[in-house]
PDB file of C-alpha atoms and ligand atoms in Angstrom:
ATOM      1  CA  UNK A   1       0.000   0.000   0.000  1.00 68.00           C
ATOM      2  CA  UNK A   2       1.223   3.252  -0.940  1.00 92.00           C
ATOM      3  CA  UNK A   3       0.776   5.460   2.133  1.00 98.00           C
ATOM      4  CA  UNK A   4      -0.861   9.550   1.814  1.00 98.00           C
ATOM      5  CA  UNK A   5       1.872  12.002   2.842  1.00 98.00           C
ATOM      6  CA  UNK A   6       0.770  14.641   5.695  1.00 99.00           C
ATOM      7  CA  UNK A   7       2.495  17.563   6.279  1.00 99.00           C
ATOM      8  CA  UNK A   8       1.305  18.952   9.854  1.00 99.00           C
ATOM      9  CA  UNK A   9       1.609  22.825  10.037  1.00 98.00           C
ATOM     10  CA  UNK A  10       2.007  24.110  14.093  1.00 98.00           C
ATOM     11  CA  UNK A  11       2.959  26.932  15.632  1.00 98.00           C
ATOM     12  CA  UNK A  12       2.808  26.265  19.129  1.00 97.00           C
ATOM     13  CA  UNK A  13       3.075  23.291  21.549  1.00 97.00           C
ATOM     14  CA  UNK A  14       1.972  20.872  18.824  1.00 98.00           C
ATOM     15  CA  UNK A  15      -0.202  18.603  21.023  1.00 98.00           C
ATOM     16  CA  UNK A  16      -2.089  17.511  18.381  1.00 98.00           C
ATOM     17  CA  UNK A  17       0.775  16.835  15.679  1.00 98.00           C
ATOM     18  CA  UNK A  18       1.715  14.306  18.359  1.00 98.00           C
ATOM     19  CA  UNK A  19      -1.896  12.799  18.430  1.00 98.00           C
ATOM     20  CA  UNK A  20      -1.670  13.064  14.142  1.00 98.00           C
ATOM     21  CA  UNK A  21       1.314  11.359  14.349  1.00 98.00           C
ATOM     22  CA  UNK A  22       1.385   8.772  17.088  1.00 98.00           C
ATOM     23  CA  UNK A  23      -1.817   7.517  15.345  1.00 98.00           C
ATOM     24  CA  UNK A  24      -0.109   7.502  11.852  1.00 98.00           C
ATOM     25  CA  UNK A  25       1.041   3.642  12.169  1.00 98.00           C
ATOM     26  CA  UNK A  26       0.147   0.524  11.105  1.00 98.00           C
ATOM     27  CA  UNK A  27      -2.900   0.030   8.537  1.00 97.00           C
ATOM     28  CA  UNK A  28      -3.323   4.132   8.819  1.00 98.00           C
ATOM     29  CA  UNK A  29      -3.015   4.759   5.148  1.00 98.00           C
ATOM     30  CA  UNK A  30      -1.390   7.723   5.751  1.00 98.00           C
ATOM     31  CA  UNK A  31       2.341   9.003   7.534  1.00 98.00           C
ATOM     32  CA  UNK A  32       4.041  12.200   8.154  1.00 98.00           C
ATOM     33  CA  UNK A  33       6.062  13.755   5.879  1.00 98.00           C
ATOM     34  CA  UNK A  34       6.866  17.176   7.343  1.00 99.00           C
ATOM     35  CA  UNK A  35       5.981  19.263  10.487  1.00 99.00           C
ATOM     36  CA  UNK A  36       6.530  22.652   9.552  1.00 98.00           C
ATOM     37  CA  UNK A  37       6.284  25.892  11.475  1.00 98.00           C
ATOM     38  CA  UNK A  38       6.160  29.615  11.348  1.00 98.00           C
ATOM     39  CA  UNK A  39       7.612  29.981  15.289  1.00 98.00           C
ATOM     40  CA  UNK A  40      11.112  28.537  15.297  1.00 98.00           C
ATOM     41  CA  UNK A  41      10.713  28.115  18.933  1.00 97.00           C
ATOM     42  CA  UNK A  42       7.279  25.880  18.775  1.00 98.00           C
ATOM     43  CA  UNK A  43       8.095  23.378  21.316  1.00 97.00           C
ATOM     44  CA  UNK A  44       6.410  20.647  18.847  1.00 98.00           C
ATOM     45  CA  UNK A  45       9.475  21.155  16.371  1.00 98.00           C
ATOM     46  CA  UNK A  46      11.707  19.251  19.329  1.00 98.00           C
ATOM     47  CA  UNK A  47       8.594  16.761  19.800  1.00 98.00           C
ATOM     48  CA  UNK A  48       8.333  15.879  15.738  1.00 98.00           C
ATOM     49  CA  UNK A  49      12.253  15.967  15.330  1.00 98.00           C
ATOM     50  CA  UNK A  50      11.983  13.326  18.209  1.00 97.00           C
ATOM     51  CA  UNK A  51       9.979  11.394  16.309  1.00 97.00           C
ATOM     52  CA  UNK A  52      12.498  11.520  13.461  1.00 97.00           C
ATOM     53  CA  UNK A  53      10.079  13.559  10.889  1.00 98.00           C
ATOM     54  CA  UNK A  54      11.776  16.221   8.864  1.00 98.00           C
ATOM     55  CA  UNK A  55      10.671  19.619  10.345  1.00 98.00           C
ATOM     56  CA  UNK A  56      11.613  23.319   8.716  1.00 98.00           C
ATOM     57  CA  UNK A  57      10.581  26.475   9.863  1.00 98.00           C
ATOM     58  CA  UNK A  58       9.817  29.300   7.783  1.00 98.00           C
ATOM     59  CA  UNK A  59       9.161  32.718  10.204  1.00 98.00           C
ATOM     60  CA  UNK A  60       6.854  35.234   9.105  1.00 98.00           C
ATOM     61  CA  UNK A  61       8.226  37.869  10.460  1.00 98.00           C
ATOM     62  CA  UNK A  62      10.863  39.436   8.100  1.00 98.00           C
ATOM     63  CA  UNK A  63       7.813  39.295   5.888  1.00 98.00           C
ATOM     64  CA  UNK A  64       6.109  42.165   7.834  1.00 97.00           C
ATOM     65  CA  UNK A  65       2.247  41.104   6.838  1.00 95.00           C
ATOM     66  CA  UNK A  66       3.294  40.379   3.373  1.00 97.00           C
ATOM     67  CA  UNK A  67       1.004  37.196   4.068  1.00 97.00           C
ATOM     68  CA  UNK A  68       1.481  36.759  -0.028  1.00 97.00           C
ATOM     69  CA  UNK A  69       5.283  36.596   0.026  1.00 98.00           C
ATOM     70  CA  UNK A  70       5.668  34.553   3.236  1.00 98.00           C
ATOM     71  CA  UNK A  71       3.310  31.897   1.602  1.00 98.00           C
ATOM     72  CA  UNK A  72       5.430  32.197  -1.173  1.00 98.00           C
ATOM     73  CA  UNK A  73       8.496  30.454   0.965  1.00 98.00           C
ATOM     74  CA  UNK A  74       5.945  28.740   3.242  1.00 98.00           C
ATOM     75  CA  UNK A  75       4.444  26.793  -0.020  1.00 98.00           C
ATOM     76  CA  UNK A  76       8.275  25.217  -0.645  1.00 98.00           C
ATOM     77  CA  UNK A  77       9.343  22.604   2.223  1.00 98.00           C
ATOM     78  CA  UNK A  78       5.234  21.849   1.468  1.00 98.00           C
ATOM     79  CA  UNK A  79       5.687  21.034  -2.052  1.00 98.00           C
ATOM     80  CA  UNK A  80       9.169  19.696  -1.697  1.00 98.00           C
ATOM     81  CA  UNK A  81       8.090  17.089   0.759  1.00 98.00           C
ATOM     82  CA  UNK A  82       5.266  15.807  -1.504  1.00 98.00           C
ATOM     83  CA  UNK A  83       2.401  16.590   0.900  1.00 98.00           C
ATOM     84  CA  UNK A  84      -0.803  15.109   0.064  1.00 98.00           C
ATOM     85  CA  UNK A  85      -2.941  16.145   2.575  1.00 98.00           C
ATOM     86  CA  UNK A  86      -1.993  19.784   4.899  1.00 98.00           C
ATOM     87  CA  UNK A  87      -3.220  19.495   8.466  1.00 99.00           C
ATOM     88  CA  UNK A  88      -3.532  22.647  10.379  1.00 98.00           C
ATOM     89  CA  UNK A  89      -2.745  22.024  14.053  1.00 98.00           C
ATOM     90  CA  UNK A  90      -2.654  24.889  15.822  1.00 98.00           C
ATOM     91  CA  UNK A  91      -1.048  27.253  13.246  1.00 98.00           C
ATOM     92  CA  UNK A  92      -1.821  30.890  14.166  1.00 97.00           C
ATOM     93  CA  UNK A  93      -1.610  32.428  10.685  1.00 97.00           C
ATOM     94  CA  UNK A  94      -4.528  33.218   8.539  1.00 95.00           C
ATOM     95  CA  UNK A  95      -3.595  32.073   4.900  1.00 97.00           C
ATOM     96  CA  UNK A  96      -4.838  33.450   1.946  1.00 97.00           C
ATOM     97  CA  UNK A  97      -7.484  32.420  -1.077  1.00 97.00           C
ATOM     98  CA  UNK A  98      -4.117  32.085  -3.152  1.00 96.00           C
ATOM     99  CA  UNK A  99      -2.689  29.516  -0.793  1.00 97.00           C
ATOM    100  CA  UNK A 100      -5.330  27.494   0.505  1.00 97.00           C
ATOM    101  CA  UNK A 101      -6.671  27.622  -3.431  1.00 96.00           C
ATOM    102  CA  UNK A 102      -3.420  25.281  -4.057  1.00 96.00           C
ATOM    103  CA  UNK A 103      -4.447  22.585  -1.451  1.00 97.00           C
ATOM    104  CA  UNK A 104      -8.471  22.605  -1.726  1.00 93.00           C
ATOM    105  CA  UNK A 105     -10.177  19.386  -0.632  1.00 95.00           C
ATOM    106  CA  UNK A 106      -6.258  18.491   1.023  1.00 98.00           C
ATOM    107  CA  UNK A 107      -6.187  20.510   3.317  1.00 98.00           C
ATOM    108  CA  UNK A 108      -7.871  19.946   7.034  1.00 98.00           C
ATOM    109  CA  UNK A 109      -7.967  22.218  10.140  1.00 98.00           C
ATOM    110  CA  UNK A 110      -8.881  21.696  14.159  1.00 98.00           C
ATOM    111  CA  UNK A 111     -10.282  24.669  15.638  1.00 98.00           C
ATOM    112  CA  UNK A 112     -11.372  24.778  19.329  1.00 98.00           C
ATOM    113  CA  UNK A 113     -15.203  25.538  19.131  1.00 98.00           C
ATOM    114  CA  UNK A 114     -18.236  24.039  17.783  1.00 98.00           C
ATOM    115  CA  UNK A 115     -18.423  25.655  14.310  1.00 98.00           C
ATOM    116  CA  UNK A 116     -20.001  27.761  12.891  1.00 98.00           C
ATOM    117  CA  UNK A 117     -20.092  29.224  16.544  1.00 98.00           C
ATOM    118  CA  UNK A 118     -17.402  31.426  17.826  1.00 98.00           C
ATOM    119  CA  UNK A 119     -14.498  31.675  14.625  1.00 98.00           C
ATOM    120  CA  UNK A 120     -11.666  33.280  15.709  1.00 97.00           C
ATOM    121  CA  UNK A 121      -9.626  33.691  18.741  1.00 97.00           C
ATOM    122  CA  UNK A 122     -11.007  33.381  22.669  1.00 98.00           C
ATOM    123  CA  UNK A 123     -13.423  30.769  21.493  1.00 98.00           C
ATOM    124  CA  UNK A 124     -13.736  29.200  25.679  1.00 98.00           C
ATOM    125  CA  UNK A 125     -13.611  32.183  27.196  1.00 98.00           C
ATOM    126  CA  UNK A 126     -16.215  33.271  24.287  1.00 98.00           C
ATOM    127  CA  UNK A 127     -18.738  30.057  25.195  1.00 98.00           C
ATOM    128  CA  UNK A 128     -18.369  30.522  28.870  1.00 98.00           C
ATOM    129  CA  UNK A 129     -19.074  34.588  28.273  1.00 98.00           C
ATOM    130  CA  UNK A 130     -22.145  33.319  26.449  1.00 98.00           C
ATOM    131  CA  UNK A 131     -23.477  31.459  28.975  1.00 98.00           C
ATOM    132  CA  UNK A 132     -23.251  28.057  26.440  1.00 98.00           C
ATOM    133  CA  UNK A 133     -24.558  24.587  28.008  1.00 98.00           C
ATOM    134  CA  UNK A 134     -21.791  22.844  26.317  1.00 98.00           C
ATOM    135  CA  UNK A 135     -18.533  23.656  23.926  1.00 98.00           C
ATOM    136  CA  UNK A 136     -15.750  21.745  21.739  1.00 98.00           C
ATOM    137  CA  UNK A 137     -14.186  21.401  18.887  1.00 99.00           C
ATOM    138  CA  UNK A 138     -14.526  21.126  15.224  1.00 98.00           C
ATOM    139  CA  UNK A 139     -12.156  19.449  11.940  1.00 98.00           C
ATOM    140  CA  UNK A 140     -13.146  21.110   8.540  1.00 98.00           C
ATOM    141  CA  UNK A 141     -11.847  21.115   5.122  1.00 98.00           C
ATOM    142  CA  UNK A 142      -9.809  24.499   4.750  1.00 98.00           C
ATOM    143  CA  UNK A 143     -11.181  27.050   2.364  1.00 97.00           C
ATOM    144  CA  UNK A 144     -10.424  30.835   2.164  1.00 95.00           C
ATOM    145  CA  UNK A 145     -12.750  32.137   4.995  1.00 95.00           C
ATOM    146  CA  UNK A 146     -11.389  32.082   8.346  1.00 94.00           C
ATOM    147  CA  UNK A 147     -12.550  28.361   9.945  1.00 95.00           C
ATOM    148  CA  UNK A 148     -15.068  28.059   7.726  1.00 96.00           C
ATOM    149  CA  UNK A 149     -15.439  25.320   4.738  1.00 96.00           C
ATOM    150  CA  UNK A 150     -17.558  21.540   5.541  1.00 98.00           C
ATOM    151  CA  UNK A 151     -17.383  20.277   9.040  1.00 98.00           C
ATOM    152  CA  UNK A 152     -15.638  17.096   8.613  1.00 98.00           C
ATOM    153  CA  UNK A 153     -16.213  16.282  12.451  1.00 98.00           C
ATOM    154  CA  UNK A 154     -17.251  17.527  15.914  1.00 98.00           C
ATOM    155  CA  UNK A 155     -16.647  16.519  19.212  1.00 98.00           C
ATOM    156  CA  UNK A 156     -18.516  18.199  22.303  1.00 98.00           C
ATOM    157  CA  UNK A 157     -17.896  19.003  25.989  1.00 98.00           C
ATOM    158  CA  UNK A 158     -20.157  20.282  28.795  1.00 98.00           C
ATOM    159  CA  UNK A 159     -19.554  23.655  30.216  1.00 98.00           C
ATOM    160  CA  UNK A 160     -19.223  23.190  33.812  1.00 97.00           C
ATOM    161  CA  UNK A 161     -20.389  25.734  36.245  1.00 96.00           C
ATOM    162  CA  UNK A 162     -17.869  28.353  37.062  1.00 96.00           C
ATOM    163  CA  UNK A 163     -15.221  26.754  34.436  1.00 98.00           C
ATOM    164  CA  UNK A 164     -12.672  28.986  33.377  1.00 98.00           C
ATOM    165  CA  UNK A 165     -11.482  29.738  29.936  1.00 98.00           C
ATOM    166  CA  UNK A 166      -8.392  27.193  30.844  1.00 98.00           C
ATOM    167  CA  UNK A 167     -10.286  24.407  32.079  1.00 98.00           C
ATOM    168  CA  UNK A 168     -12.208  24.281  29.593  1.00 98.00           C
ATOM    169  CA  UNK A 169      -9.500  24.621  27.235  1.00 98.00           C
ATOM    170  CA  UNK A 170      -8.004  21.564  28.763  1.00 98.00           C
ATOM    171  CA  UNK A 171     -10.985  19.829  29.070  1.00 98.00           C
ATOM    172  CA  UNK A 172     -11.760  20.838  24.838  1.00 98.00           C
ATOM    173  CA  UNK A 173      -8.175  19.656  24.350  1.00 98.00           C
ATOM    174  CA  UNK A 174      -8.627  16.172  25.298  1.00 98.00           C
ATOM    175  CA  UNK A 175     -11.093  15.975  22.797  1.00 98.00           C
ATOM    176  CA  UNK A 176      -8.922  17.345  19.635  1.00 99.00           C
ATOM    177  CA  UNK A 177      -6.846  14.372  20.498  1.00 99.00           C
ATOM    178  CA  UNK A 178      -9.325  11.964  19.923  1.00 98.00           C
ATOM    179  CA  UNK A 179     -11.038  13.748  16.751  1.00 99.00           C
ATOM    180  CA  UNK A 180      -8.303  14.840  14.869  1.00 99.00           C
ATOM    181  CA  UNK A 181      -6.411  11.691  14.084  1.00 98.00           C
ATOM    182  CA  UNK A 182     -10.086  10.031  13.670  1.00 98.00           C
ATOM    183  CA  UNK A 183     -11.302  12.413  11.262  1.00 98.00           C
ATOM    184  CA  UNK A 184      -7.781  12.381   9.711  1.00 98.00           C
ATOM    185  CA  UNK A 185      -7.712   8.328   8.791  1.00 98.00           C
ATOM    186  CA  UNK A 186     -11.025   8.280   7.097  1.00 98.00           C
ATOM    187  CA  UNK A 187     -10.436  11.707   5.087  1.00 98.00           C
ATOM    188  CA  UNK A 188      -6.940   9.822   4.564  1.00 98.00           C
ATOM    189  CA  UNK A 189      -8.960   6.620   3.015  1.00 98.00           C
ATOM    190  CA  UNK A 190     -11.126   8.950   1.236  1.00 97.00           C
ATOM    191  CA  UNK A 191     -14.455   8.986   3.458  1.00 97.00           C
ATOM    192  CA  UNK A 192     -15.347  12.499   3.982  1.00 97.00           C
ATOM    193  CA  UNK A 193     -18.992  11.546   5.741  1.00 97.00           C
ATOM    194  CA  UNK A 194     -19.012  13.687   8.947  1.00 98.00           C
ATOM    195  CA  UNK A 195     -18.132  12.220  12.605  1.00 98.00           C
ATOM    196  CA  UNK A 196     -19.695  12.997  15.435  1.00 98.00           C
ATOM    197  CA  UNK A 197     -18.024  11.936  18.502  1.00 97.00           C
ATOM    198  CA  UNK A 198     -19.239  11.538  22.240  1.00 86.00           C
TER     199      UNK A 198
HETATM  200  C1  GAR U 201      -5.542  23.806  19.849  1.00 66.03           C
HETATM  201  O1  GAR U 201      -6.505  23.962  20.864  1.00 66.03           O
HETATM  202  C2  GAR U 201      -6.134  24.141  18.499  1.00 66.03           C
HETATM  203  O2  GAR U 201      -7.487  23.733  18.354  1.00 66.03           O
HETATM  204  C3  GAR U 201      -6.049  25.633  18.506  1.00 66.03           C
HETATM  205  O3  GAR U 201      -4.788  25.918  19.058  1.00 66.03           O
HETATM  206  C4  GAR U 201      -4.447  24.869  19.976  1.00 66.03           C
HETATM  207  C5  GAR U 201      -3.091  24.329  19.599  1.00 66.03           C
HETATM  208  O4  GAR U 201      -2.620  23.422  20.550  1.00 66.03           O
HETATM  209  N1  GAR U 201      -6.159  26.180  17.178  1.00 66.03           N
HETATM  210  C6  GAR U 201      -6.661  27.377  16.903  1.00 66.03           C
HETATM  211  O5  GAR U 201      -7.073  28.127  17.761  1.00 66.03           O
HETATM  212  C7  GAR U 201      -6.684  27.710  15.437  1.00 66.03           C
HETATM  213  N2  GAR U 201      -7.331  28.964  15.229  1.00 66.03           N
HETATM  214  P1  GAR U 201      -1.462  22.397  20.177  1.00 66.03           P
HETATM  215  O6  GAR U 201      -0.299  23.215  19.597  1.00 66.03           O
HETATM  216  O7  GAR U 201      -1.088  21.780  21.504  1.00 66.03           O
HETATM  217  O8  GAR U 201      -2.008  21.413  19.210  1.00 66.03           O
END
């Protein structure tokens, strides 16, 4: 069997390119290829280098909200690695219609809330401010609005009484680690139905 190719794109701890890639084994029909980053200090660059996957880092900084020229370099360890499928884990850069247009229908994302609800940044703190019975998180195909594009699949949390923005986070985070690397072997074997975990 030839195996899919994932590159895993982080920018932070990278908690859930461990998940993506400690469940990237066996009859997964998919493997890493590349964990890339835009923070050369992302503490999952150590984590994925442990693992002995290639890792680059391409800052955006110098690029001073050229998002267009960054993506430019950012594109290039991508393309060089022979990505199949781009998984967003955590990456805290908004990427154009120009990029994402390259990896349509290959590209997946986790983001912390259940979409459409709360896109965007502060999404517990956002839930608990609303007064929401229950929160959690959401994989969807990438497409050039901000987490937007089909929901791929949810998984859901209560909101506890006088939870904080952190525990809930923590308690939301558990969750990514089961949905991601689910959602992430079927899309990987070509089943885009949705999954809805509980
Ligand atoms: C995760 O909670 C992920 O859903 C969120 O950042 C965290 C990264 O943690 N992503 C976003 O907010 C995207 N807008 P990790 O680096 O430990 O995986």
């Amino acid at each position: 069997m030839s195996h899919k190719k994932v590159a895993i794109l982080i920018s932070g701890g990278g908690s859930n390119m461990v998940s993506l890639v400690e469940s990237m084994t066996g009859d997964h029909p998919a493997r890493p290829c590349l964990v890339l980053s835009n923070n050369a200090d992302a503490g999952g660059l150590q984590k994925a280098a442990a693992a002995g996957i290639a890792t680059a880092v391409v800052d955006h900084r110098p690029f001073k909200g050229d998002r267009a020229a960054f993506e430019e370099d950012l594109v290039k360890p991508i393309l060089e690695a022979g990505a199949d499928i781009v998984c967003l884990a955590g990456f805290m850069r908004v990427l154009t219609a120009g990029f994402v247009s390259q990896f349509q229908g290959r590209m997946l994302n986790i983001h912390p809330s259940l979409l459409p609800k709360y896109k965007g940044l502060h999404t517990h703190a956002r839930a608990i401010e609303a007064g929401d019975a229950e929160h959690g998180c959401t994989v969807h195909e990438v497409t050039p609005a901000l987490d937007d594009g089909p929901i791929l699949g949810q998984a859901r949390v209560p909101i506890l009484p006088d939870d904080t923005p952190d525990e809930l986070a923590a308690r939301v985070l558990v969750q990514e680690h089961r949905l991601y690397p689910a959602v992430l072997r079927r899309y990987a074997a070509g089943d885009r139905s949705r999954l809805d975990l509980t």
